[in-house]
């Protein structure tokens, strides 16, 4: 951060994480609240009022995060803009002059330090647990008539998981690139198990039972995250209309896009209750399609399978 006089404190959110569209007050370094009178921005008073109220917004909606670009709308309906060395509330829409970036001094926030320390402790504990489990496991023979376990893929999958966690908790940019790797690796492992199984030893379990068996350990944790999200984040009437889709893992199946009242940013129903749960919704489609596809491509030539993959990949740059 820059000099002390350039630091501000944002308050709002009613004790929860800030979301796009929340009303906030902004404390300047002189102990006064930022205010807007007509177009003039100043910090003269220490008691909040209509002039001292701002609406914080971002481009994509949802939670306001560290390092994110935000926009401040004054009570006049205009956005705060920086013109050279002067600051005025004259903007009518999102622009480069009204874009502000949130930089948080982590050292000054004990709550943030404790949170990050807890995450690192859990990651370290998980690593120790994985290592201990692997060292104590007796050597196991491959299952008869089944696919040998590809133990060499455990480490890359664990590394990808850690990178994704670092991306979500600390804004680690390259962590997002590991998401695709994790998806491809997980898809390969599931497909490998099905394709390596002899055709005459297909499991007796039905398709719906197969999906239910994979969801039985995931669903309680998933419901818990939805309950936490209901108390932690701000939701409107349209958000509650899409809640049944989340309970059924169908939020990513239907790309419902809408605007909340009083907001300019579009919201996607797939991320409104648990932002990363869209992945599970997509994964359910994969589980439903995996075994039927396996039965149909098992006898196809490699060249034809590669052509099918190329045909599926071809439209991806257009999305």
GROMACS .gro file of C-alpha atoms in nm:
model
  319
    1UNK     CA    1   0.000   0.000   0.000
    2UNK     CA    2   0.103   0.360  -0.035
    3UNK     CA    3   0.137   0.624   0.236
    4UNK     CA    4  -0.099   0.616   0.531
    5UNK     CA    5  -0.299   0.906   0.385
    6UNK     CA    6  -0.390   0.686   0.087
    7UNK     CA    7  -0.549   0.410   0.299
    8UNK     CA    8  -0.925   0.371   0.344
    9UNK     CA    9  -1.145   0.141   0.551
   10UNK     CA   10  -1.467   0.004   0.400
   11UNK     CA   11  -1.748  -0.095   0.636
   12UNK     CA   12  -2.071  -0.271   0.542
   13UNK     CA   13  -2.214  -0.611   0.467
   14UNK     CA   14  -2.382  -0.656   0.808
   15UNK     CA   15  -2.101  -0.874   0.939
   16UNK     CA   16  -2.070  -1.095   0.629
   17UNK     CA   17  -1.858  -1.080   0.316
   18UNK     CA   18  -1.924  -0.780   0.092
   19UNK     CA   19  -2.121  -0.845  -0.226
   20UNK     CA   20  -2.177  -0.641  -0.536
   21UNK     CA   21  -2.464  -0.400  -0.471
   22UNK     CA   22  -2.407  -0.369  -0.095
   23UNK     CA   23  -2.425  -0.027   0.071
   24UNK     CA   24  -2.096   0.073   0.234
   25UNK     CA   25  -1.936   0.364   0.415
   26UNK     CA   26  -1.571   0.452   0.357
   27UNK     CA   27  -1.346   0.590   0.630
   28UNK     CA   28  -1.054   0.807   0.521
   29UNK     CA   29  -0.718   0.822   0.700
   30UNK     CA   30  -0.821   1.141   0.880
   31UNK     CA   31  -1.099   0.956   1.063
   32UNK     CA   32  -1.374   1.115   0.851
   33UNK     CA   33  -1.624   0.950   0.621
   34UNK     CA   34  -1.604   0.989   0.245
   35UNK     CA   35  -1.902   1.183   0.111
   36UNK     CA   36  -2.044   1.322  -0.210
   37UNK     CA   37  -2.203   1.666  -0.232
   38UNK     CA   38  -2.336   1.718  -0.583
   39UNK     CA   39  -2.024   1.604  -0.773
   40UNK     CA   40  -1.763   1.690  -0.511
   41UNK     CA   41  -1.597   1.406  -0.312
   42UNK     CA   42  -1.461   1.498   0.031
   43UNK     CA   43  -1.405   1.361   0.385
   44UNK     CA   44  -1.536   1.613   0.640
   45UNK     CA   45  -1.771   1.439   0.883
   46UNK     CA   46  -1.747   1.138   1.114
   47UNK     CA   47  -2.120   1.058   1.129
   48UNK     CA   48  -2.281   0.852   0.851
   49UNK     CA   49  -2.570   0.994   0.653
   50UNK     CA   50  -2.716   0.988   0.303
   51UNK     CA   51  -2.417   1.172   0.157
   52UNK     CA   52  -2.176   0.920   0.309
   53UNK     CA   53  -2.346   0.613   0.162
   54UNK     CA   54  -2.197   0.436  -0.141
   55UNK     CA   55  -2.298   0.124  -0.332
   56UNK     CA   56  -2.001  -0.101  -0.410
   57UNK     CA   57  -2.023  -0.302  -0.734
   58UNK     CA   58  -1.806  -0.525  -0.947
   59UNK     CA   59  -1.834  -0.644  -1.306
   60UNK     CA   60  -1.946  -1.004  -1.253
   61UNK     CA   61  -2.149  -0.966  -0.933
   62UNK     CA   62  -2.120  -1.184  -0.625
   63UNK     CA   63  -1.858  -1.159  -0.352
   64UNK     CA   64  -1.613  -0.867  -0.344
   65UNK     CA   65  -1.262  -1.012  -0.317
   66UNK     CA   66  -0.914  -0.884  -0.246
   67UNK     CA   67  -0.739  -0.740  -0.553
   68UNK     CA   68  -1.067  -0.706  -0.741
   69UNK     CA   69  -1.170  -0.402  -0.945
   70UNK     CA   70  -1.476  -0.231  -0.796
   71UNK     CA   71  -1.691   0.072  -0.868
   72UNK     CA   72  -1.844   0.311  -0.614
   73UNK     CA   73  -2.187   0.458  -0.685
   74UNK     CA   74  -2.278   0.764  -0.478
   75UNK     CA   75  -2.624   0.853  -0.346
   76UNK     CA   76  -2.659   1.078  -0.654
   77UNK     CA   77  -2.659   0.772  -0.881
   78UNK     CA   78  -2.319   0.868  -1.030
   79UNK     CA   79  -1.999   0.668  -1.008
   80UNK     CA   80  -1.688   0.805  -0.839
   81UNK     CA   81  -1.423   0.884  -1.103
   82UNK     CA   82  -1.061   0.996  -1.091
   83UNK     CA   83  -0.980   1.284  -1.326
   84UNK     CA   84  -0.606   1.348  -1.304
   85UNK     CA   85  -0.553   1.455  -0.944
   86UNK     CA   86  -0.919   1.526  -0.865
   87UNK     CA   87  -1.192   1.283  -0.758
   88UNK     CA   88  -1.555   1.351  -0.857
   89UNK     CA   89  -1.884   1.160  -0.874
   90UNK     CA   90  -1.963   1.214  -1.241
   91UNK     CA   91  -1.967   0.868  -1.402
   92UNK     CA   92  -2.283   0.723  -1.550
   93UNK     CA   93  -2.145   0.372  -1.613
   94UNK     CA   94  -1.846   0.148  -1.550
   95UNK     CA   95  -1.532   0.298  -1.703
   96UNK     CA   96  -1.155   0.302  -1.665
   97UNK     CA   97  -1.178   0.629  -1.469
   98UNK     CA   98  -1.424   0.481  -1.218
   99UNK     CA   99  -1.238   0.150  -1.173
  100UNK     CA  100  -1.081   0.111  -0.828
  101UNK     CA  101  -0.879  -0.186  -0.704
  102UNK     CA  102  -0.900  -0.323  -0.350
  103UNK     CA  103  -0.559  -0.379  -0.190
  104UNK     CA  104  -0.571  -0.514   0.162
  105UNK     CA  105  -0.285  -0.484   0.407
  106UNK     CA  106  -0.287  -0.841   0.536
  107UNK     CA  107  -0.052  -0.757   0.817
  108UNK     CA  108  -0.306  -0.517   0.963
  109UNK     CA  109  -0.591  -0.764   0.976
  110UNK     CA  110  -0.553  -1.025   1.249
  111UNK     CA  111  -0.870  -1.201   1.135
  112UNK     CA  112  -0.727  -1.248   0.788
  113UNK     CA  113  -0.397  -1.371   0.930
  114UNK     CA  114  -0.578  -1.628   1.142
  115UNK     CA  115  -0.787  -1.742   0.846
  116UNK     CA  116  -0.488  -1.789   0.620
  117UNK     CA  117  -0.295  -1.959   0.897
  118UNK     CA  118  -0.583  -2.201   0.948
  119UNK     CA  119  -0.592  -2.283   0.576
  120UNK     CA  120  -0.217  -2.349   0.568
  121UNK     CA  121  -0.248  -2.566   0.880
  122UNK     CA  122  -0.525  -2.775   0.722
  123UNK     CA  123  -0.323  -2.816   0.402
  124UNK     CA  124  -0.014  -2.921   0.597
  125UNK     CA  125  -0.222  -3.162   0.807
  126UNK     CA  126  -0.371  -3.310   0.490
  127UNK     CA  127  -0.025  -3.358   0.338
  128UNK     CA  128   0.100  -3.534   0.651
  129UNK     CA  129  -0.211  -3.754   0.650
  130UNK     CA  130  -0.165  -3.851   0.284
  131UNK     CA  131   0.202  -3.934   0.337
  132UNK     CA  132   0.129  -4.136   0.650
  133UNK     CA  133  -0.149  -4.326   0.476
  134UNK     CA  134   0.071  -4.414   0.180
  135UNK     CA  135   0.361  -4.524   0.400
  136UNK     CA  136   0.142  -4.747   0.619
  137UNK     CA  137  -0.046  -4.909   0.332
  138UNK     CA  138   0.059  -5.268   0.260
  139UNK     CA  139   0.143  -5.355  -0.098
  140UNK     CA  140  -0.181  -5.460  -0.268
  141UNK     CA  141  -0.220  -5.677  -0.574
  142UNK     CA  142  -0.427  -5.548  -0.867
  143UNK     CA  143  -0.790  -5.664  -0.849
  144UNK     CA  144  -0.864  -5.968  -1.061
  145UNK     CA  145  -1.036  -5.882  -1.384
  146UNK     CA  146  -1.024  -5.511  -1.303
  147UNK     CA  147  -0.807  -5.210  -1.371
  148UNK     CA  148  -0.480  -5.173  -1.176
  149UNK     CA  149  -0.471  -4.864  -0.959
  150UNK     CA  150  -0.266  -4.586  -1.115
  151UNK     CA  151  -0.086  -4.470  -0.801
  152UNK     CA  152   0.147  -4.244  -1.002
  153UNK     CA  153  -0.149  -4.011  -1.066
  154UNK     CA  154  -0.220  -3.950  -0.697
  155UNK     CA  155   0.054  -3.689  -0.657
  156UNK     CA  156  -0.041  -3.479  -0.966
  157UNK     CA  157  -0.406  -3.486  -0.858
  158UNK     CA  158  -0.313  -3.375  -0.505
  159UNK     CA  159  -0.089  -3.096  -0.640
  160UNK     CA  160  -0.369  -2.975  -0.868
  161UNK     CA  161  -0.612  -2.972  -0.574
  162UNK     CA  162  -0.373  -2.761  -0.364
  163UNK     CA  163  -0.320  -2.515  -0.648
  164UNK     CA  164  -0.696  -2.467  -0.685
  165UNK     CA  165  -0.735  -2.410  -0.308
  166UNK     CA  166  -0.458  -2.148  -0.319
  167UNK     CA  167  -0.638  -1.980  -0.609
  168UNK     CA  168  -0.968  -1.951  -0.418
  169UNK     CA  169  -0.824  -1.847  -0.081
  170UNK     CA  170  -0.527  -1.632  -0.181
  171UNK     CA  171  -0.602  -1.520  -0.535
  172UNK     CA  172  -0.309  -1.723  -0.673
  173UNK     CA  173  -0.350  -1.651  -1.046
  174UNK     CA  174  -0.186  -1.966  -1.183
  175UNK     CA  175  -0.402  -2.182  -0.959
  176UNK     CA  176  -0.696  -2.137  -1.196
  177UNK     CA  177  -0.492  -2.296  -1.478
  178UNK     CA  178  -0.478  -2.620  -1.279
  179UNK     CA  179  -0.856  -2.650  -1.283
  180UNK     CA  180  -0.858  -2.782  -1.639
  181UNK     CA  181  -0.578  -3.024  -1.556
  182UNK     CA  182  -0.771  -3.152  -1.256
  183UNK     CA  183  -1.086  -3.201  -1.464
  184UNK     CA  184  -0.902  -3.389  -1.741
  185UNK     CA  185  -0.715  -3.608  -1.492
  186UNK     CA  186  -1.029  -3.694  -1.294
  187UNK     CA  187  -1.217  -3.771  -1.615
  188UNK     CA  188  -0.936  -3.995  -1.733
  189UNK     CA  189  -0.930  -4.193  -1.408
  190UNK     CA  190  -1.306  -4.258  -1.416
  191UNK     CA  191  -1.297  -4.349  -1.784
  192UNK     CA  192  -0.995  -4.573  -1.735
  193UNK     CA  193  -1.175  -4.777  -1.469
  194UNK     CA  194  -1.473  -4.832  -1.700
  195UNK     CA  195  -1.274  -4.901  -2.017
  196UNK     CA  196  -1.030  -5.141  -1.848
  197UNK     CA  197  -1.311  -5.356  -1.711
  198UNK     CA  198  -1.381  -5.662  -1.932
  199UNK     CA  199  -1.698  -5.624  -2.136
  200UNK     CA  200  -1.845  -5.948  -2.000
  201UNK     CA  201  -1.801  -5.837  -1.639
  202UNK     CA  202  -2.011  -5.523  -1.649
  203UNK     CA  203  -2.148  -5.425  -1.305
  204UNK     CA  204  -2.506  -5.519  -1.226
  205UNK     CA  205  -2.581  -5.179  -1.071
  206UNK     CA  206  -2.818  -4.953  -1.265
  207UNK     CA  207  -2.728  -4.612  -1.400
  208UNK     CA  208  -2.916  -4.411  -1.137
  209UNK     CA  209  -2.777  -4.631  -0.859
  210UNK     CA  210  -2.429  -4.569  -1.000
  211UNK     CA  211  -2.473  -4.191  -0.975
  212UNK     CA  212  -2.640  -4.214  -0.632
  213UNK     CA  213  -2.350  -4.424  -0.503
  214UNK     CA  214  -2.106  -4.145  -0.597
  215UNK     CA  215  -2.323  -3.872  -0.449
  216UNK     CA  216  -2.396  -4.036  -0.114
  217UNK     CA  217  -2.075  -3.911   0.051
  218UNK     CA  218  -2.079  -3.575  -0.126
  219UNK     CA  219  -2.437  -3.460  -0.071
  220UNK     CA  220  -2.426  -3.391   0.310
  221UNK     CA  221  -2.120  -3.165   0.272
  222UNK     CA  222  -2.279  -2.996  -0.027
  223UNK     CA  223  -2.600  -2.920   0.164
  224UNK     CA  224  -2.391  -2.781   0.448
  225UNK     CA  225  -2.223  -2.535   0.209
  226UNK     CA  226  -2.564  -2.424   0.078
  227UNK     CA  227  -2.683  -2.356   0.433
  228UNK     CA  228  -2.368  -2.158   0.511
  229UNK     CA  229  -2.408  -1.965   0.187
  230UNK     CA  230  -2.766  -1.878   0.276
  231UNK     CA  231  -2.650  -1.702   0.593
  232UNK     CA  232  -2.320  -1.565   0.462
  233UNK     CA  233  -2.424  -1.405   0.132
  234UNK     CA  234  -2.698  -1.173   0.021
  235UNK     CA  235  -2.973  -1.329  -0.191
  236UNK     CA  236  -3.278  -1.186  -0.363
  237UNK     CA  237  -3.612  -1.327  -0.474
  238UNK     CA  238  -3.473  -1.449  -0.808
  239UNK     CA  239  -3.190  -1.628  -0.628
  240UNK     CA  240  -3.442  -1.818  -0.417
  241UNK     CA  241  -3.632  -1.920  -0.731
  242UNK     CA  242  -3.321  -2.101  -0.856
  243UNK     CA  243  -3.245  -2.268  -0.521
  244UNK     CA  244  -3.430  -2.595  -0.611
  245UNK     CA  245  -3.190  -2.640  -0.902
  246UNK     CA  246  -2.900  -2.633  -0.657
  247UNK     CA  247  -3.058  -2.900  -0.439
  248UNK     CA  248  -3.090  -3.124  -0.747
  249UNK     CA  249  -2.739  -3.050  -0.883
  250UNK     CA  250  -2.897  -2.893  -1.192
  251UNK     CA  251  -2.780  -2.531  -1.151
  252UNK     CA  252  -2.526  -2.559  -1.434
  253UNK     CA  253  -2.767  -2.741  -1.668
  254UNK     CA  254  -2.980  -2.432  -1.725
  255UNK     CA  255  -2.781  -2.107  -1.778
  256UNK     CA  256  -3.033  -1.872  -1.615
  257UNK     CA  257  -2.899  -1.514  -1.622
  258UNK     CA  258  -3.077  -1.222  -1.457
  259UNK     CA  259  -3.031  -0.889  -1.282
  260UNK     CA  260  -3.119  -0.824  -0.921
  261UNK     CA  261  -3.326  -0.518  -0.840
  262UNK     CA  262  -3.113  -0.204  -0.824
  263UNK     CA  263  -2.801  -0.372  -0.970
  264UNK     CA  264  -2.645  -0.327  -1.311
  265UNK     CA  265  -2.444  -0.649  -1.317
  266UNK     CA  266  -2.576  -0.979  -1.450
  267UNK     CA  267  -2.602  -1.277  -1.216
  268UNK     CA  268  -2.571  -1.644  -1.316
  269UNK     CA  269  -2.781  -1.889  -1.120
  270UNK     CA  270  -2.505  -2.152  -1.122
  271UNK     CA  271  -2.287  -1.965  -0.871
  272UNK     CA  272  -2.534  -1.782  -0.649
  273UNK     CA  273  -2.545  -2.018  -0.350
  274UNK     CA  274  -2.211  -2.199  -0.358
  275UNK     CA  275  -1.985  -2.044  -0.618
  276UNK     CA  276  -1.777  -2.354  -0.700
  277UNK     CA  277  -2.069  -2.598  -0.691
  278UNK     CA  278  -2.124  -2.560  -1.065
  279UNK     CA  279  -1.847  -2.819  -1.105
  280UNK     CA  280  -2.048  -3.084  -0.920
  281UNK     CA  281  -2.349  -3.005  -1.137
  282UNK     CA  282  -2.140  -3.064  -1.450
  283UNK     CA  283  -1.987  -3.376  -1.294
  284UNK     CA  284  -2.332  -3.531  -1.252
  285UNK     CA  285  -2.382  -3.503  -1.629
  286UNK     CA  286  -2.049  -3.677  -1.679
  287UNK     CA  287  -2.147  -3.958  -1.443
  288UNK     CA  288  -2.478  -4.004  -1.625
  289UNK     CA  289  -2.309  -4.018  -1.966
  290UNK     CA  290  -1.990  -4.208  -1.879
  291UNK     CA  291  -2.112  -4.568  -1.884
  292UNK     CA  292  -2.342  -4.538  -2.189
  293UNK     CA  293  -2.061  -4.371  -2.385
  294UNK     CA  294  -1.814  -4.635  -2.268
  295UNK     CA  295  -2.033  -4.915  -2.404
  296UNK     CA  296  -2.052  -4.746  -2.745
  297UNK     CA  297  -1.688  -4.646  -2.794
  298UNK     CA  298  -1.529  -4.960  -2.649
  299UNK     CA  299  -1.506  -5.128  -2.991
  300UNK     CA  300  -1.427  -4.818  -3.197
  301UNK     CA  301  -1.089  -4.773  -3.358
  302UNK     CA  302  -0.846  -4.525  -3.203
  303UNK     CA  303  -0.852  -4.303  -3.512
  304UNK     CA  304  -1.229  -4.271  -3.494
  305UNK     CA  305  -1.216  -4.187  -3.124
  306UNK     CA  306  -0.959  -3.915  -3.192
  307UNK     CA  307  -1.182  -3.772  -3.465
  308UNK     CA  308  -1.474  -3.761  -3.221
  309UNK     CA  309  -1.261  -3.580  -2.962
  310UNK     CA  310  -1.144  -3.332  -3.224
  311UNK     CA  311  -1.506  -3.267  -3.324
  312UNK     CA  312  -1.601  -3.201  -2.961
  313UNK     CA  313  -1.305  -2.968  -2.908
  314UNK     CA  314  -1.355  -2.770  -3.230
  315UNK     CA  315  -1.639  -2.545  -3.100
  316UNK     CA  316  -1.460  -2.473  -2.768
  317UNK     CA  317  -1.268  -2.162  -2.889
  318UNK     CA  318  -1.602  -2.007  -2.983
  319UNK     CA  319  -1.740  -2.033  -2.628
   0.00000   0.00000   0.00000
